[in-house]
C-alpha positions as protocol buffer text, in pm:
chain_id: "A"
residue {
  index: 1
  type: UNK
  ca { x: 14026 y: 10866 z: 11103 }
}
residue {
  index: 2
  type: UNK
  ca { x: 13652 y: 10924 z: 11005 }
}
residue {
  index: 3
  type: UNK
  ca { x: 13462 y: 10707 z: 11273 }
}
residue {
  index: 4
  type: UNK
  ca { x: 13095 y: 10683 z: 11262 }
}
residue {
  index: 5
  type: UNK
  ca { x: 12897 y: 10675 z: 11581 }
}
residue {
  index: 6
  type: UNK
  ca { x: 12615 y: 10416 z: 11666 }
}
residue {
  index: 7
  type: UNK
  ca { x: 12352 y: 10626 z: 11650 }
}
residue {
  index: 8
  type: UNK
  ca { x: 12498 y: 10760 z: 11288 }
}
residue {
  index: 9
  type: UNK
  ca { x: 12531 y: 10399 z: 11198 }
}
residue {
  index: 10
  type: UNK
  ca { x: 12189 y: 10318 z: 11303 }
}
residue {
  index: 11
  type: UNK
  ca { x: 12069 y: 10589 z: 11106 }
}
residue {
  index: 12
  type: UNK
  ca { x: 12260 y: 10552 z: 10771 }
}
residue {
  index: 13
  type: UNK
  ca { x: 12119 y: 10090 z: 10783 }
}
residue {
  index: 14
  type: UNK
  ca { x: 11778 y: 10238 z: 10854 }
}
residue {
  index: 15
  type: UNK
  ca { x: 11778 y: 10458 z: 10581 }
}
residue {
  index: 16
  type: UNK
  ca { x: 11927 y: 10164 z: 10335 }
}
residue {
  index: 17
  type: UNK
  ca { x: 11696 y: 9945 z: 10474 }
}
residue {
  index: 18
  type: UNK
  ca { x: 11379 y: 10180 z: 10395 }
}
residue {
  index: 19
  type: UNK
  ca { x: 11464 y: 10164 z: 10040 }
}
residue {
  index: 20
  type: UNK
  ca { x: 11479 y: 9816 z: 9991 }
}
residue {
  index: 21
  type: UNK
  ca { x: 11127 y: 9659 z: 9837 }
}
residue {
  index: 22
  type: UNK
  ca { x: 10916 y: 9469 z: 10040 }
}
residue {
  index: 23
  type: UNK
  ca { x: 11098 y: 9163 z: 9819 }
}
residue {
  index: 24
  type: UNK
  ca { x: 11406 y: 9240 z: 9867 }
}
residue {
  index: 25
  type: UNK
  ca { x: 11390 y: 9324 z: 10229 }
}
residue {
  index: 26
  type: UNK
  ca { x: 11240 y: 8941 z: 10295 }
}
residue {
  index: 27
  type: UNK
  ca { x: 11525 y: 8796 z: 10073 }
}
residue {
  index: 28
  type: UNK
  ca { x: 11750 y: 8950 z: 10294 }
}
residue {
  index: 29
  type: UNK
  ca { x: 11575 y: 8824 z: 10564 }
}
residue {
  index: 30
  type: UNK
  ca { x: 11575 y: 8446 z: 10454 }
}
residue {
  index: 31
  type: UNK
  ca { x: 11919 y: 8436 z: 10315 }
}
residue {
  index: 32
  type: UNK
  ca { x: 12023 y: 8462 z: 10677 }
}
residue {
  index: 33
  type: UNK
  ca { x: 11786 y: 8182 z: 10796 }
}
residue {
  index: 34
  type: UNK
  ca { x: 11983 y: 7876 z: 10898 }
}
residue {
  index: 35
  type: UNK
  ca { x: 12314 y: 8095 z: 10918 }
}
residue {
  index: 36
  type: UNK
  ca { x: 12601 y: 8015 z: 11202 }
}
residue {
  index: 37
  type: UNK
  ca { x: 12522 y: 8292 z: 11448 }
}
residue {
  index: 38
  type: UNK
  ca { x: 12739 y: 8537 z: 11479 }
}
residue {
  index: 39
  type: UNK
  ca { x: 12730 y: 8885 z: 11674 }
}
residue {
  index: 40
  type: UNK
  ca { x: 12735 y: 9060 z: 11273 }
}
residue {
  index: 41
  type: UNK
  ca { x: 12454 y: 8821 z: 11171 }
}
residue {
  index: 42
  type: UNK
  ca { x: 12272 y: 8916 z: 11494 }
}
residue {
  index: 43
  type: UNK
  ca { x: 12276 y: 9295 z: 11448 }
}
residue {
  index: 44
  type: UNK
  ca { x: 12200 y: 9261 z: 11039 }
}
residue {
  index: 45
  type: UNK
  ca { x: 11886 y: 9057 z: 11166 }
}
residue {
  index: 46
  type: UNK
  ca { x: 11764 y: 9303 z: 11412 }
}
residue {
  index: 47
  type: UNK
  ca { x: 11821 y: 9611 z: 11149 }
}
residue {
  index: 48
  type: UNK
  ca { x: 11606 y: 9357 z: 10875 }
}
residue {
  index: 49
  type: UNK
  ca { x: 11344 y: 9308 z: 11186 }
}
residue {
  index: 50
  type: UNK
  ca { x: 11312 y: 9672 z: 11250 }
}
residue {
  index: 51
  type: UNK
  ca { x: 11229 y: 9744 z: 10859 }
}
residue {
  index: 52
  type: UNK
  ca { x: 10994 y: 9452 z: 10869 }
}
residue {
  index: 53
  type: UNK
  ca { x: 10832 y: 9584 z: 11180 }
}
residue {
  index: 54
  type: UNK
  ca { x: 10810 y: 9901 z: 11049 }
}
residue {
  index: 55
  type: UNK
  ca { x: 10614 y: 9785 z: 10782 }
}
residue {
  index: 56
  type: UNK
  ca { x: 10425 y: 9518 z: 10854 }
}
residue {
  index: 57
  type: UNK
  ca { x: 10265 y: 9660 z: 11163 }
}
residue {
  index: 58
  type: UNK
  ca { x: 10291 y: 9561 z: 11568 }
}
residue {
  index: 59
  type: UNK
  ca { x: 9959 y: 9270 z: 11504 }
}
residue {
  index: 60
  type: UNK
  ca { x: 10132 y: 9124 z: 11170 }
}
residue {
  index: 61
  type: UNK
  ca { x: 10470 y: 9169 z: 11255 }
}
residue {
  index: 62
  type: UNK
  ca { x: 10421 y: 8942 z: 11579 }
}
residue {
  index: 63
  type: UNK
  ca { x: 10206 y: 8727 z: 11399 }
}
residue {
  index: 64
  type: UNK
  ca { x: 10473 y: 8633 z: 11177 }
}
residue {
  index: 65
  type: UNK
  ca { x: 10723 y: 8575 z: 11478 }
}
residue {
  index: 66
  type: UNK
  ca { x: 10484 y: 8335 z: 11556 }
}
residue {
  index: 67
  type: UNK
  ca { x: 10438 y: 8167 z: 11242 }
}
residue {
  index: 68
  type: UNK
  ca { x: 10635 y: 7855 z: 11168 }
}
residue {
  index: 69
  type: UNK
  ca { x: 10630 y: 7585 z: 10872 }
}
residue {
  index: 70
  type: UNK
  ca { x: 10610 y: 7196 z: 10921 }
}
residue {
  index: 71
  type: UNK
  ca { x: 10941 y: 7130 z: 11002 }
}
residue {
  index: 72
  type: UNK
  ca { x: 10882 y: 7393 z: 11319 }
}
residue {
  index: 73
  type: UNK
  ca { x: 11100 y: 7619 z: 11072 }
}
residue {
  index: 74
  type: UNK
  ca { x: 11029 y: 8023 z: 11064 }
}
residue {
  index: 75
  type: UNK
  ca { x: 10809 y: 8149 z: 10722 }
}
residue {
  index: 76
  type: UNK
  ca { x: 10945 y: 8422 z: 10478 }
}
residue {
  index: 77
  type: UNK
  ca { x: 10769 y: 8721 z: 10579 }
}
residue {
  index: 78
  type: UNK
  ca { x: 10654 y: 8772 z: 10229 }
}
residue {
  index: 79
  type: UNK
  ca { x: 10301 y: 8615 z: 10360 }
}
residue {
  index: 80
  type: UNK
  ca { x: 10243 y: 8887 z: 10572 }
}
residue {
  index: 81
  type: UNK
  ca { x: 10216 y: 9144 z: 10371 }
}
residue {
  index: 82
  type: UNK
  ca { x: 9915 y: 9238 z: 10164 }
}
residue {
  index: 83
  type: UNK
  ca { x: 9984 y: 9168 z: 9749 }
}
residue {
  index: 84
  type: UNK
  ca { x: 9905 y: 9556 z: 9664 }
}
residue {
  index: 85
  type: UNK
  ca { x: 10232 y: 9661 z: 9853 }
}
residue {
  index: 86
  type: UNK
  ca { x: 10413 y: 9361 z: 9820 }
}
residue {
  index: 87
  type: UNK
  ca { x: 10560 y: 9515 z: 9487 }
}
């Protein structure tokens, strides 16, 4: 049986996660907005968090924790990054 260790795990989602595009890494993100929580939905939302932080930067990446819409909702993180590397 070919068992993969955390840390190997961690390693192989980081690396898928580092090639997704800036789009495609915040549709990820908001297709699990307003999901039942669940301990798989939990750790796919903290590997998508640690891309975004990655990329967005400590002072944007907590300023879009912060962020929410009208309805007290969270925002796509697609805001928070700047247009030239949003592509």
């Amino acid at each position: 049986m070919n068992t993969m260790s955390r840390e190997q795990a961690q390693t192989k989602i980081a690396a898928l996660a580092a090639r997704l595009s800036v789009e495609s890494l915040c549709l990820a993100w908001m297709a699990t907005e307003g999901e039942p929580v669940t301990q798989e939905l939990a750790i796919t939302r903290g590997w998508i968090m640690d891309e975004l932080h990655a990329r967005l930067g400590d002072d944007l990446f907590d300023e879009w924790l912060l962020a929410v819409d009208d309805n007290g909702n969270g925002v796509n993180p697609m805001a928070f990054f700047p247009l030239q590397n949003a592509h």
